XYZ file of C-alpha atoms in Angstrom:
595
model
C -37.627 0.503 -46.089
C -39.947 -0.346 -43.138
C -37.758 -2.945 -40.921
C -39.482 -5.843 -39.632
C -38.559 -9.114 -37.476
C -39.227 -12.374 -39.480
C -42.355 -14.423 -38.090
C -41.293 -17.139 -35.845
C -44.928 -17.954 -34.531
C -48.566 -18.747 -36.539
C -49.600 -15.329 -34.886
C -47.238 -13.468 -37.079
C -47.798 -15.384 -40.210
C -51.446 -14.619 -40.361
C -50.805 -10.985 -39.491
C -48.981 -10.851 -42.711
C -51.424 -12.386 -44.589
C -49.206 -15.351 -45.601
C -51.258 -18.875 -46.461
C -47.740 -20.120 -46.745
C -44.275 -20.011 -46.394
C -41.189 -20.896 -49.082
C -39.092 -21.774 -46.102
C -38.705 -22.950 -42.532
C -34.930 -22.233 -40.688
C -34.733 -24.036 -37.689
C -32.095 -23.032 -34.988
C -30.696 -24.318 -31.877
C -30.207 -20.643 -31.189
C -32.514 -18.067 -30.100
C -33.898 -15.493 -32.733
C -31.593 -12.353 -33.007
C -31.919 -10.045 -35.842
C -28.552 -8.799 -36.134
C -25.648 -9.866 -38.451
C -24.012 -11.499 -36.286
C -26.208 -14.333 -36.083
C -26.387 -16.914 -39.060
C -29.624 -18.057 -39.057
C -30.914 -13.938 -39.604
C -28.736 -13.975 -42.129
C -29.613 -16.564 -44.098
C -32.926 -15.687 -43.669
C -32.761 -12.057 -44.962
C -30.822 -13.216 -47.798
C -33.675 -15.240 -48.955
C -36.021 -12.654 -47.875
C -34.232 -10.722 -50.679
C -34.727 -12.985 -53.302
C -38.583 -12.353 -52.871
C -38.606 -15.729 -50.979
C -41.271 -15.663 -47.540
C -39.062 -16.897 -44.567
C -40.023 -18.223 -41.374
C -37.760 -18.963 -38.498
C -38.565 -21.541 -35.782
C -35.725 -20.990 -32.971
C -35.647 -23.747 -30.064
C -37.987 -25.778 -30.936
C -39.378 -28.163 -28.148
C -38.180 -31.343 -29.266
C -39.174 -33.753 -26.063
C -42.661 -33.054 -26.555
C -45.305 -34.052 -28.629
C -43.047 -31.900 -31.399
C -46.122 -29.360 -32.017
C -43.124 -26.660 -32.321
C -42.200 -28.539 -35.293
C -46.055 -27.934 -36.553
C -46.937 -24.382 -36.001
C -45.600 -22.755 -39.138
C -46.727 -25.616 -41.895
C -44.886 -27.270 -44.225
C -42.986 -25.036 -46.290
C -43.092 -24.314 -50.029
C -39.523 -25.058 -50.911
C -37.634 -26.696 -47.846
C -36.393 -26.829 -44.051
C -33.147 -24.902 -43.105
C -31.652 -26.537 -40.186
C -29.200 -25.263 -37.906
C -27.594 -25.738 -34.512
C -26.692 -22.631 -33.996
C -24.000 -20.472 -34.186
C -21.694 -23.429 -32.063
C -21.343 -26.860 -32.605
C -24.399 -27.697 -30.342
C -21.613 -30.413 -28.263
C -19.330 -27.407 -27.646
C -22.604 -25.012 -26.705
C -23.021 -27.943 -24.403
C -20.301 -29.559 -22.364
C -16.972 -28.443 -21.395
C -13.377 -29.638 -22.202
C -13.952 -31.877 -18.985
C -17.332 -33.307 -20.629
C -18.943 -30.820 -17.741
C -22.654 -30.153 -18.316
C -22.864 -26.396 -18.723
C -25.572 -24.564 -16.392
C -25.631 -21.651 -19.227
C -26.075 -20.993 -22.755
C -25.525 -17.642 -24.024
C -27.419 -18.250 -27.058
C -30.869 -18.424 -24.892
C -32.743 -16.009 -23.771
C -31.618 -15.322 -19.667
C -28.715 -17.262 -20.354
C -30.574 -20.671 -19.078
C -29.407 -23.970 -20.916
C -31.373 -26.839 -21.710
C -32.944 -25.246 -24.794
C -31.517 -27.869 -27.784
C -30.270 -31.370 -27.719
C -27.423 -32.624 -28.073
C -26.341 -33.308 -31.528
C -29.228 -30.799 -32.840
C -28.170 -30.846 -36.555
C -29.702 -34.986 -35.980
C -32.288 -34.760 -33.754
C -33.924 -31.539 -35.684
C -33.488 -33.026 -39.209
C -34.739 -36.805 -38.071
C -37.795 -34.849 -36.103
C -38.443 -33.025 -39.551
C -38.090 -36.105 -41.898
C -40.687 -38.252 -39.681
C -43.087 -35.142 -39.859
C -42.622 -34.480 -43.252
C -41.232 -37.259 -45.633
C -41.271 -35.535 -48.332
C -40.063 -32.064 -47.859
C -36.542 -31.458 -48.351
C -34.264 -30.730 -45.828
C -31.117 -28.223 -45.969
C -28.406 -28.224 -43.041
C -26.080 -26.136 -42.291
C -23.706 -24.258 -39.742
C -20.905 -24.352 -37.762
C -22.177 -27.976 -36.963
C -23.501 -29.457 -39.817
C -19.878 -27.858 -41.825
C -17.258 -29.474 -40.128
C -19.001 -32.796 -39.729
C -19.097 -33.078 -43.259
C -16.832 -35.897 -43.653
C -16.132 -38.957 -41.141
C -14.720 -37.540 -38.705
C -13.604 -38.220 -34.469
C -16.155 -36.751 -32.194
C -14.274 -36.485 -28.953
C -18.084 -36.467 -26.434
C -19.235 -39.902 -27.606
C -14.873 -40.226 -27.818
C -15.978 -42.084 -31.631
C -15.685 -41.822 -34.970
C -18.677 -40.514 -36.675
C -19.759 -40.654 -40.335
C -20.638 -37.733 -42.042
C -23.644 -35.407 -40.853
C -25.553 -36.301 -44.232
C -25.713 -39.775 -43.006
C -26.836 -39.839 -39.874
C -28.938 -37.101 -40.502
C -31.224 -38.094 -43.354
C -30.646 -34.430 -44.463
C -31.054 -34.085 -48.932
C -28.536 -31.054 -48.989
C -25.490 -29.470 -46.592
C -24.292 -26.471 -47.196
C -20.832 -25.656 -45.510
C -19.138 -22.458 -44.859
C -20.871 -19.054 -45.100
C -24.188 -19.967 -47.054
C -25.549 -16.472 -48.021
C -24.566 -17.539 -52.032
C -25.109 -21.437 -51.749
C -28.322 -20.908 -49.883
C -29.609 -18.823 -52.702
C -28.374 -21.703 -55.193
C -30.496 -24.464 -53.821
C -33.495 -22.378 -53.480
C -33.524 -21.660 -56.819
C -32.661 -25.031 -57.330
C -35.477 -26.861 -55.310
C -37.775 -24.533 -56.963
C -37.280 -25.208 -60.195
C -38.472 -28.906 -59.282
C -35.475 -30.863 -60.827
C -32.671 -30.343 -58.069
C -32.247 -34.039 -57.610
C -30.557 -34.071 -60.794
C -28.798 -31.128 -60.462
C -26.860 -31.298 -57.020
C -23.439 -31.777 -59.030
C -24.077 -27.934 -60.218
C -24.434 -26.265 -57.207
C -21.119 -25.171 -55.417
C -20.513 -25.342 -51.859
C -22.855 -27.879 -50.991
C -22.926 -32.111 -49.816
C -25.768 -34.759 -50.896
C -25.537 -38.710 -50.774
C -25.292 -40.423 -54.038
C -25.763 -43.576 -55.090
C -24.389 -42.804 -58.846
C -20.853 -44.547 -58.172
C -20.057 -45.439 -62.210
C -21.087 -41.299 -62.882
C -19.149 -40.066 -60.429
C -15.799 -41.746 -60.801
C -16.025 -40.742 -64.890
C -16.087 -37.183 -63.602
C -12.738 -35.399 -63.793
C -11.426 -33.336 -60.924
C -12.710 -35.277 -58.373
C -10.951 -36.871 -54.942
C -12.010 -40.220 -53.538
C -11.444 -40.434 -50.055
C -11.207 -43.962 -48.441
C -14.396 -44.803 -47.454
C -15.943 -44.059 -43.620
C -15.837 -47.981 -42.969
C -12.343 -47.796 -43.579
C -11.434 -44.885 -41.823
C -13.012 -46.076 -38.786
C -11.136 -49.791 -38.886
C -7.701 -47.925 -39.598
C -6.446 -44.800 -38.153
C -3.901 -44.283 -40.812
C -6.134 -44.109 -43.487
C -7.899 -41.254 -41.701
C -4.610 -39.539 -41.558
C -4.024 -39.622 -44.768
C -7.195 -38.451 -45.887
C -6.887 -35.552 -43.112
C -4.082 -34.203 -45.022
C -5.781 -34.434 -48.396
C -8.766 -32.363 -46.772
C -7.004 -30.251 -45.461
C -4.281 -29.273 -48.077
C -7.833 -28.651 -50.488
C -9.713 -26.587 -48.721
C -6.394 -24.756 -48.433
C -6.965 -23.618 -52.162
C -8.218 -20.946 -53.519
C -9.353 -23.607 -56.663
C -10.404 -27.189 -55.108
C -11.679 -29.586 -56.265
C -14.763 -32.196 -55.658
C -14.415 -34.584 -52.623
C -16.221 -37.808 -52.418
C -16.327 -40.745 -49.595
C -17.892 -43.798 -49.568
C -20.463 -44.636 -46.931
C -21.401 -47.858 -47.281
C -23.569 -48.291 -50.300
C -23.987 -44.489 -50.757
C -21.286 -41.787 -51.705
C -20.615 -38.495 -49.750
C -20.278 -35.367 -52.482
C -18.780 -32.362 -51.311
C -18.942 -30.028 -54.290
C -15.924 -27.342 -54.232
C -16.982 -23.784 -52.858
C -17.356 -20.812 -54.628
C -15.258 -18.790 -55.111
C -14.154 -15.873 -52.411
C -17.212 -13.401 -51.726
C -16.114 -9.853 -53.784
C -16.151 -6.653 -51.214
C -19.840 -6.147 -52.905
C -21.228 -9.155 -52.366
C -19.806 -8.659 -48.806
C -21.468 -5.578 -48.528
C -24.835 -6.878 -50.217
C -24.743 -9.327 -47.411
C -24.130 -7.288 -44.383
C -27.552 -6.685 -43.959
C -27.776 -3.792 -40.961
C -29.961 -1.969 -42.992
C -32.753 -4.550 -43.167
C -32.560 -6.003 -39.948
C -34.039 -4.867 -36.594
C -30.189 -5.219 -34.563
C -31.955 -7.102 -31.156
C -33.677 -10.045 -30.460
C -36.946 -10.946 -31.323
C -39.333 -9.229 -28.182
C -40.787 -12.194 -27.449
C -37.621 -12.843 -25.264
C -38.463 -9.651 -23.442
C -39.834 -10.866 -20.059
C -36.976 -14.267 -20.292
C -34.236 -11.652 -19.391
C -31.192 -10.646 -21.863
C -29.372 -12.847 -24.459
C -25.613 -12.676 -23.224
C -24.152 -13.752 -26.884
C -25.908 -10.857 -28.099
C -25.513 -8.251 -24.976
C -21.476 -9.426 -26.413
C -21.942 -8.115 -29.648
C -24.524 -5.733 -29.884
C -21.801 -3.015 -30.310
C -19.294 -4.490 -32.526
C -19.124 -4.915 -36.286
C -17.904 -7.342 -38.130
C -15.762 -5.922 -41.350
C -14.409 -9.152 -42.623
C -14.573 -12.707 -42.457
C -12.356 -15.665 -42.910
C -8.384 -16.219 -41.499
C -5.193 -17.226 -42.760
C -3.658 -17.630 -39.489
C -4.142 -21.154 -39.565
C -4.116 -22.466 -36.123
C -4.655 -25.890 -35.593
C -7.043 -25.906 -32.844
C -9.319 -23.326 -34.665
C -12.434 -24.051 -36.815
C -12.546 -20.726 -38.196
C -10.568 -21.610 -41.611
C -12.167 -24.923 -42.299
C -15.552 -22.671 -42.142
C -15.299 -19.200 -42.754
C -12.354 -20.193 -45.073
C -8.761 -18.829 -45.315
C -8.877 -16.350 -47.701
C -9.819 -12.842 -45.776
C -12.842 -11.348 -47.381
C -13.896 -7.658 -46.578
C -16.489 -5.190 -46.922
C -15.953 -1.489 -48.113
C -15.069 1.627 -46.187
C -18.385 2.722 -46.825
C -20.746 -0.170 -45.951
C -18.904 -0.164 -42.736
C -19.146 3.549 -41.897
C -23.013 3.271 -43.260
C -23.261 0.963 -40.266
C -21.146 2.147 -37.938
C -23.724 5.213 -38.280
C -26.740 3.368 -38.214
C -25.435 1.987 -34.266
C -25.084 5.068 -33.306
C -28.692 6.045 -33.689
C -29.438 2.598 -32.387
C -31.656 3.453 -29.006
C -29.171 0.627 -26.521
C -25.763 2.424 -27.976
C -24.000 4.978 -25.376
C -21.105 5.438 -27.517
C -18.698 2.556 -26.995
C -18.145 0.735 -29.611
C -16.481 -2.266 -28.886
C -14.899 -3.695 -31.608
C -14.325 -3.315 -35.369
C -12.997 -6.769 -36.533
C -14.018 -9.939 -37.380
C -11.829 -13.934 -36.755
C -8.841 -11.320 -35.959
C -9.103 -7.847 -35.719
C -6.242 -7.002 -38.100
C -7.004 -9.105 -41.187
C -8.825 -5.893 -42.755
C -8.032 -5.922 -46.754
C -5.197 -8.375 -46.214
C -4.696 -10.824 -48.964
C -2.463 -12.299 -51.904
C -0.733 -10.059 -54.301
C -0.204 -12.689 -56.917
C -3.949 -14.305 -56.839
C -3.254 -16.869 -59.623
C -0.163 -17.837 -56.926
C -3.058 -18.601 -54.141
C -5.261 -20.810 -56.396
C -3.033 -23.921 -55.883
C -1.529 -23.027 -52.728
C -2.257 -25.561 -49.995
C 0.025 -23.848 -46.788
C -2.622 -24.017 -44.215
C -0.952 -20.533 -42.934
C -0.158 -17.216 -44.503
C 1.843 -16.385 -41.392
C 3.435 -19.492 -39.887
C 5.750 -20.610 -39.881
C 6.749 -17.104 -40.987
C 5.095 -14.333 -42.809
C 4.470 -15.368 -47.061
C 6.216 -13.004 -49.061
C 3.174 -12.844 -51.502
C 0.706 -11.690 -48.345
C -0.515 -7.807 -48.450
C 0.210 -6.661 -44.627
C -0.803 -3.202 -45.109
C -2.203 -2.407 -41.995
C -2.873 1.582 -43.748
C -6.872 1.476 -44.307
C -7.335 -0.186 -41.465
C -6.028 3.181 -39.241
C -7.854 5.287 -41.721
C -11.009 3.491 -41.168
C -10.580 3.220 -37.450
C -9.940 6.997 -37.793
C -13.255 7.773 -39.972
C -15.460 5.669 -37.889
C -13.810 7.729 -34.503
C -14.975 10.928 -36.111
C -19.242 9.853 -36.751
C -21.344 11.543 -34.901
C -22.816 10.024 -31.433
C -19.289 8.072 -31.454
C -17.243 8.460 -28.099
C -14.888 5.392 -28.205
C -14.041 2.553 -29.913
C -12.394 -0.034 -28.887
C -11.215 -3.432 -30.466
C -12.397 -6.349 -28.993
C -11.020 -9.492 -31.310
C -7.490 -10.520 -31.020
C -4.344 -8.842 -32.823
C -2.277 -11.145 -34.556
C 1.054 -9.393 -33.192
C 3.090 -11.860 -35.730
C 2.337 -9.665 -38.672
C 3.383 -6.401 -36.841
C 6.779 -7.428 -36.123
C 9.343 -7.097 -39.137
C 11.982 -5.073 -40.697
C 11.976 -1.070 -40.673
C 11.361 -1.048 -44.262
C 8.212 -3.266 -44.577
C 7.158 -1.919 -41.061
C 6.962 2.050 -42.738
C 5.602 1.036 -45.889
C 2.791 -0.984 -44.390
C 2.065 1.046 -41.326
C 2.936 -1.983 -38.873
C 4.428 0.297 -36.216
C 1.578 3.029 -36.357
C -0.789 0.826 -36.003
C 0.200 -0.562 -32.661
C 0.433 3.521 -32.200
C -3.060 3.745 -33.007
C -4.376 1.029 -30.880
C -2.330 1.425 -28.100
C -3.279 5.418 -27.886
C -6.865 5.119 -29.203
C -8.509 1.827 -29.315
C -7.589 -0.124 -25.717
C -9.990 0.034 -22.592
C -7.888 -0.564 -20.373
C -6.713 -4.490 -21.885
C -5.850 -5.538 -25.086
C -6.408 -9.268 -25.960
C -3.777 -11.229 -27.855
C -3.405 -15.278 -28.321
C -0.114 -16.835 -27.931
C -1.431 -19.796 -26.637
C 1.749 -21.594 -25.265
C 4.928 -20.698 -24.361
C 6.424 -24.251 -25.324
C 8.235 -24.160 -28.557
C 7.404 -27.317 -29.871
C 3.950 -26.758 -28.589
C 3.721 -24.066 -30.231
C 4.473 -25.555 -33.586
C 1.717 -28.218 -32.905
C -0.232 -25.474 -32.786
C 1.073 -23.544 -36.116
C 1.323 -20.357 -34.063
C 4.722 -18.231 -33.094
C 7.732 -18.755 -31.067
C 7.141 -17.315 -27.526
C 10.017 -14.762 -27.789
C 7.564 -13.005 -30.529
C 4.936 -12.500 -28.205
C 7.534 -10.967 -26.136
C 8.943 -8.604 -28.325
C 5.192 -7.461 -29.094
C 4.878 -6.939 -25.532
C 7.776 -5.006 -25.195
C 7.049 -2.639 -28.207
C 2.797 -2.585 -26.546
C 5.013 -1.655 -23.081
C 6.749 1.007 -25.061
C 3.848 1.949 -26.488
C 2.355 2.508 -23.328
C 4.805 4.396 -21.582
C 4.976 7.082 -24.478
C 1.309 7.687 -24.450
C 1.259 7.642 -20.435
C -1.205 5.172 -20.215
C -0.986 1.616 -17.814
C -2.749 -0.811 -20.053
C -2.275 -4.693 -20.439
C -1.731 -7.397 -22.699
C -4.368 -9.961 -22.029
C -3.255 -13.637 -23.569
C -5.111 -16.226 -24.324
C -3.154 -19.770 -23.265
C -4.435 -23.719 -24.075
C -3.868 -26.322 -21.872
C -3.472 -30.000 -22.959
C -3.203 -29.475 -26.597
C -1.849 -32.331 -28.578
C 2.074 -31.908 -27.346
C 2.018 -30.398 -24.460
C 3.061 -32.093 -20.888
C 2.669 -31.360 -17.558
C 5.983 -29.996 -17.599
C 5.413 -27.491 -20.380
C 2.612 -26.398 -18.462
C 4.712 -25.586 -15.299
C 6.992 -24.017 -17.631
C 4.162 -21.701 -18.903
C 3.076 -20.680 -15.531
C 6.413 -19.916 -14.126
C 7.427 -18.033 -17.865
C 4.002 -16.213 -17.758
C 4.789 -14.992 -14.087
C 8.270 -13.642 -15.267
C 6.509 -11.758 -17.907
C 3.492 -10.518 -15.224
C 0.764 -12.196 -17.128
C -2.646 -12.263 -16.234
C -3.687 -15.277 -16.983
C -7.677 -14.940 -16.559
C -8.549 -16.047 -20.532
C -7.273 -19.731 -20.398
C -9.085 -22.891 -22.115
C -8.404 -26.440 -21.839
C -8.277 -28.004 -25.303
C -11.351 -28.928 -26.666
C -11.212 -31.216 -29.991
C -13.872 -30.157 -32.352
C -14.293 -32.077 -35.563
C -11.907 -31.997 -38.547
C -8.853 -29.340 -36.944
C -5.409 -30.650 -37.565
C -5.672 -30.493 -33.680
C -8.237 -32.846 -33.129
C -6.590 -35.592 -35.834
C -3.684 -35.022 -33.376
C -6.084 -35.883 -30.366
C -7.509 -38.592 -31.980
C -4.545 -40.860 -33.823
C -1.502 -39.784 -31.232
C 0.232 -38.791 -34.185
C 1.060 -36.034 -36.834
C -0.897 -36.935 -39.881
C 1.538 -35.366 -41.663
C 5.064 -36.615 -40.500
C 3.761 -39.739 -38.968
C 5.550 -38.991 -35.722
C 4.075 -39.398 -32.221
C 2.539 -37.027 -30.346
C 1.751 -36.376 -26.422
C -1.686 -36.561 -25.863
C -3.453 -35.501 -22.432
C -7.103 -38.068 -22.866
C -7.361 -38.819 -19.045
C -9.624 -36.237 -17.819
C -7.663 -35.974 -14.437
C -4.431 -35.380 -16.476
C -6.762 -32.604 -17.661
C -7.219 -30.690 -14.628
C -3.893 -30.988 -13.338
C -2.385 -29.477 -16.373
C -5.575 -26.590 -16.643
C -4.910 -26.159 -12.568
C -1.652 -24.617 -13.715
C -3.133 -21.090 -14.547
C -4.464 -20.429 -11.195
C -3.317 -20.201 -7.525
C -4.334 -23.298 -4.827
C -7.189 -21.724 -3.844
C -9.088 -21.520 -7.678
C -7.192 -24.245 -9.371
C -9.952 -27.156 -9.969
C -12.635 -24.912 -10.176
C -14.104 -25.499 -14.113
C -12.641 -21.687 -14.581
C -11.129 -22.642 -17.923
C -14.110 -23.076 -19.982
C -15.315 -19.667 -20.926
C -16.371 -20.270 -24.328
C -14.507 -18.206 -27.059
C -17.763 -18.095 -29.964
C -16.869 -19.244 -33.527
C -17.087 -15.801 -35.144
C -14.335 -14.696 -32.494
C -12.560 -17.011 -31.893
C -8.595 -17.233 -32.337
């Protein structure tokens, strides 16, 4: 197979001959062939189909929009994106801080989308061209698919479809629903035939069809939500408890005159599709060289040495977009598609040997999932580990060593090391279950093969009830994981370091707790160097925290830090007098890593 990059400029298209293309992406993200980038991969998954693609990354859109222009209108439709961030979090800080960088550009340098970008790209597209369709998707376009808060503009927001004039959104990972609607627009009758297609939204104006169809959840409508804060928390829960399924069901909310449809998903990707869709093999692994004299792409100079062997996360933190997105259920790809690429890096011309990391939302989900499927189809917990580990979770940590082991052993391979966070909850139980799932040798393994020097872990808080807010472990776990990691250590003669990430002012936590976290954390000889303030993106259990001042669930109050000063103060915590109100806490954890 001859590799290629896919066109992003007129230039390109006529050197392939092309008098037209099926479709247009659009990202708020520079071009990066590599499959750690959505927009290639949506792109080479409709290159597959026989489809032509064309990708216009960053377009100008302050000017006389002649970015918007260049490639034509396409056959089929626009893909828009923001990126692989919400473009708000790309953006601003916790504090609502401009950011002077954006490691999705080329040289770092911000300034390169707007804000909102899902919006302003779609609207741009829809004056140009009235009559093409228009597809969103993303990180953004996903978890704004309902009303929900938006804590920059500090309102409450209708869904994406509405204020972007957008025909189709497609949430979570789109390689399958992408295909769907492509097939769908082509056939010419897709306006009749949006109910079909899984894992998408559309506006609909069919009320009396709708509410005859069975399976089906009406949400109060967006006007509602926004007058009354308890009717948001009640739908909250009812979002959240379905997309917690294995088997959900259609969603629909009223928006005025119009109804938001959110078709149910499809099911969990099989370890072949996830393979099919890996895509190493057809994609060029760098950015697009027209970047070359802008300087390096930092989000990529991050990952260009990784792999990613599975995706989604039953951890279920409440802070964390991750499950809402990628979804809960852990899907992986095969020993052998990963060693296949694990090779293929190694011959990559940029790789000196280092690979640093095999792992994916966290690095020791590999393979893990129900052992009783039929029991996961109805099950709504919005954790497989908290508050404590479900009987009816696979924790066999076994082919994850052996892979790590294989993939140590390839040719041109000196080191690998494992960059995404180890959820230490799942190591820590009874001899029995420890030996027969390997939980003890593979701390071994990590400690002894797989750690440069730090090893990253997130247990966010050292509060307990903060910790619950947060659906993550009791502090005194983290501690006995550090105390086995020490142990660890000490056998192998090695002086490495647990690295934790810690949130300030999440929904919960005072002042106090956060004096009580530096002072525990300097006990335990913590560095604390990875440290966030709390950010509320749209539709976490978080952010509905943030938002109402109360559990949605229980319908008791919550602490909530909103004054921006309050903020600082509880963020200054992590650092001595000299650093302490320095914007130090903002160094953005990226979707597909984040904890």
């Amino acid at each position: 197979m001859t590799k290629h990059f896919l066109p992003i400029t007129k230039k390109e298209l006529d050197y392939l001959g092309w008098d037209y293309v099926d479709v247009v992406l659009i990202s708020g993200d520079a071009y990066i062939d590599h499959p750690s980038f959505a927009v290639a991969v949506i792109g080479r998954c409709l290159e597959a189909e026989g489809y032509r693609i064309a990708i216009l990354p960053q377009p100008n859109w302050r000017d006389d929009l002649r970015d918007f222009r260049k490639l034509g209108k396409p056959r089929l439709f626009f893909g828009i994106t923001a990126g692989n961030m919400d473009s708000m979090v790309n953006h601003y800080t916790a504090f609502k801080r401009l950011r002077s960088d954006d490691a999705y550009t080329a040289g770092g340098e911000a300034g390169f989308r707007p804000d909102y970008a899902t919006i302003v790209y779609s609207q741009i597209v829809r004056k140009l061209y009235p009559d093409t369709p228009i597809v969103i998707g993303g990180v953004e376009a996903s978890m704004r698919r309902l009303a929900h808060y938006d804590y920059w503009s500090d309102s409450f927001k209708p869904s994406i479809l509405a204020d972007s004039g957008a025909d189709i959104l497609i949430y979570g990972m789109g390689e399958r629903p992408v295909t769907a609607v492509a097939k769908a627009i082509e056939k010419g009758n897709w306006k009749e035939n949006l109910d079909k297609i899984p894992q998408i939204g559309y506006l609909s104006q069919n009320i009396s069809a709708i509410r005859e169809e069975k399976d089906t959840i009406w949400l109060h409508s967006f006007e509602e939500e926004q007058k009354d804060k308890q009717k948001y928390a009640e739908d909250f829960v009812i979002f959240e408890n379905e997309t917690n399924k294995r088997k959900q069901r259609r969603m629909v909310q009223p928006h005025g005159q119009q109804l938001v449809v959110i078709n149910p998903p499809f099911d969990i990707a099989t370890e072949e599709e996830m393979d099919k869709y890996s895509f190493f093999d057809r994609m060029m692994n760098a950015p697009h060289p027209k970047y070359l004299k802008r300087g390096p792409i930092p989000a990529f100079e991050m990952i260009k040495n990784s792999i990613n062997i599975h995706k989604g996360c039953f951890g279920g933190c409440s802070f964390c977009a991750i499950a809402a997105h990628q979804g809960k259920f852990v899907t992986s790809r095969s020993e052998k598609s990963i060693l296949a690429e694990v090779t293929d890096l190694a011959q990559r011309d940029y790789f000196k040997g280092h690979i640093s990391d095999l792992g994916g939302p966290s690095a020791n989900m590999y393979r893990l999932h129900g052992k009783n499927t039929k029991a996961c189809e109805k099950c709504s917990r919005p954790s497989c580990i908290f508050p404590k580990v479900c009987p009816n979770l696979n924790i066999n940590h076994k082919p994850l060593i052996e892979l790590y082991r294989k993939a140590s052993k390839i040719n041109g391979v000196k080191q690998i090391t494992i960059g995404s966070g180890i959820r230490y909850d799942m190591l820590l139980n009874d001899k029995q279950i420890d030996q027969e799932n390997g939980l003890s040798d593979y701390i071994r393994e990590v400690v002894n093969h797989h750690v440069s020097g730090r090893l990253k872990v997130a247990p966010e808080h050292t509060a307990s009830h903060v910790l619950q807010k947060m659906r993550k472990p009791d502090f005194d776990k983290f501690k006995l994981f550090l105390e086995k990691f020490n142990s660890e250590n000490r056998k192998s003669g090695k002086n490495q370091q647990l690295i934790p990430y810690f949130i300030s002012s999440h929904p919960g936590c005072t002042m106090q707790d956060m004096k009580d976290l530096s002072k525990l954390s300097h006990q335990c000889h913590l560095l604390t160097d990875q440290v966030q303030d709390f950010t509320p993106t749209p539709m976490t259990y978080a952010t509905a925290m943030y938002y109402l001042g109360f559990d949605p669930y229980t319908g008791e109050k919550v602490y909530v830090a909103r004054n921006m000063q309050e903020k600082r103060e509880q963020n200054a915590w992590f650092f001595t007098k000299k650093d302490a109100h320095e914007d130090k806490s903002q160094r953005k954890r990226p979707y597909h890593r984040s904890k």
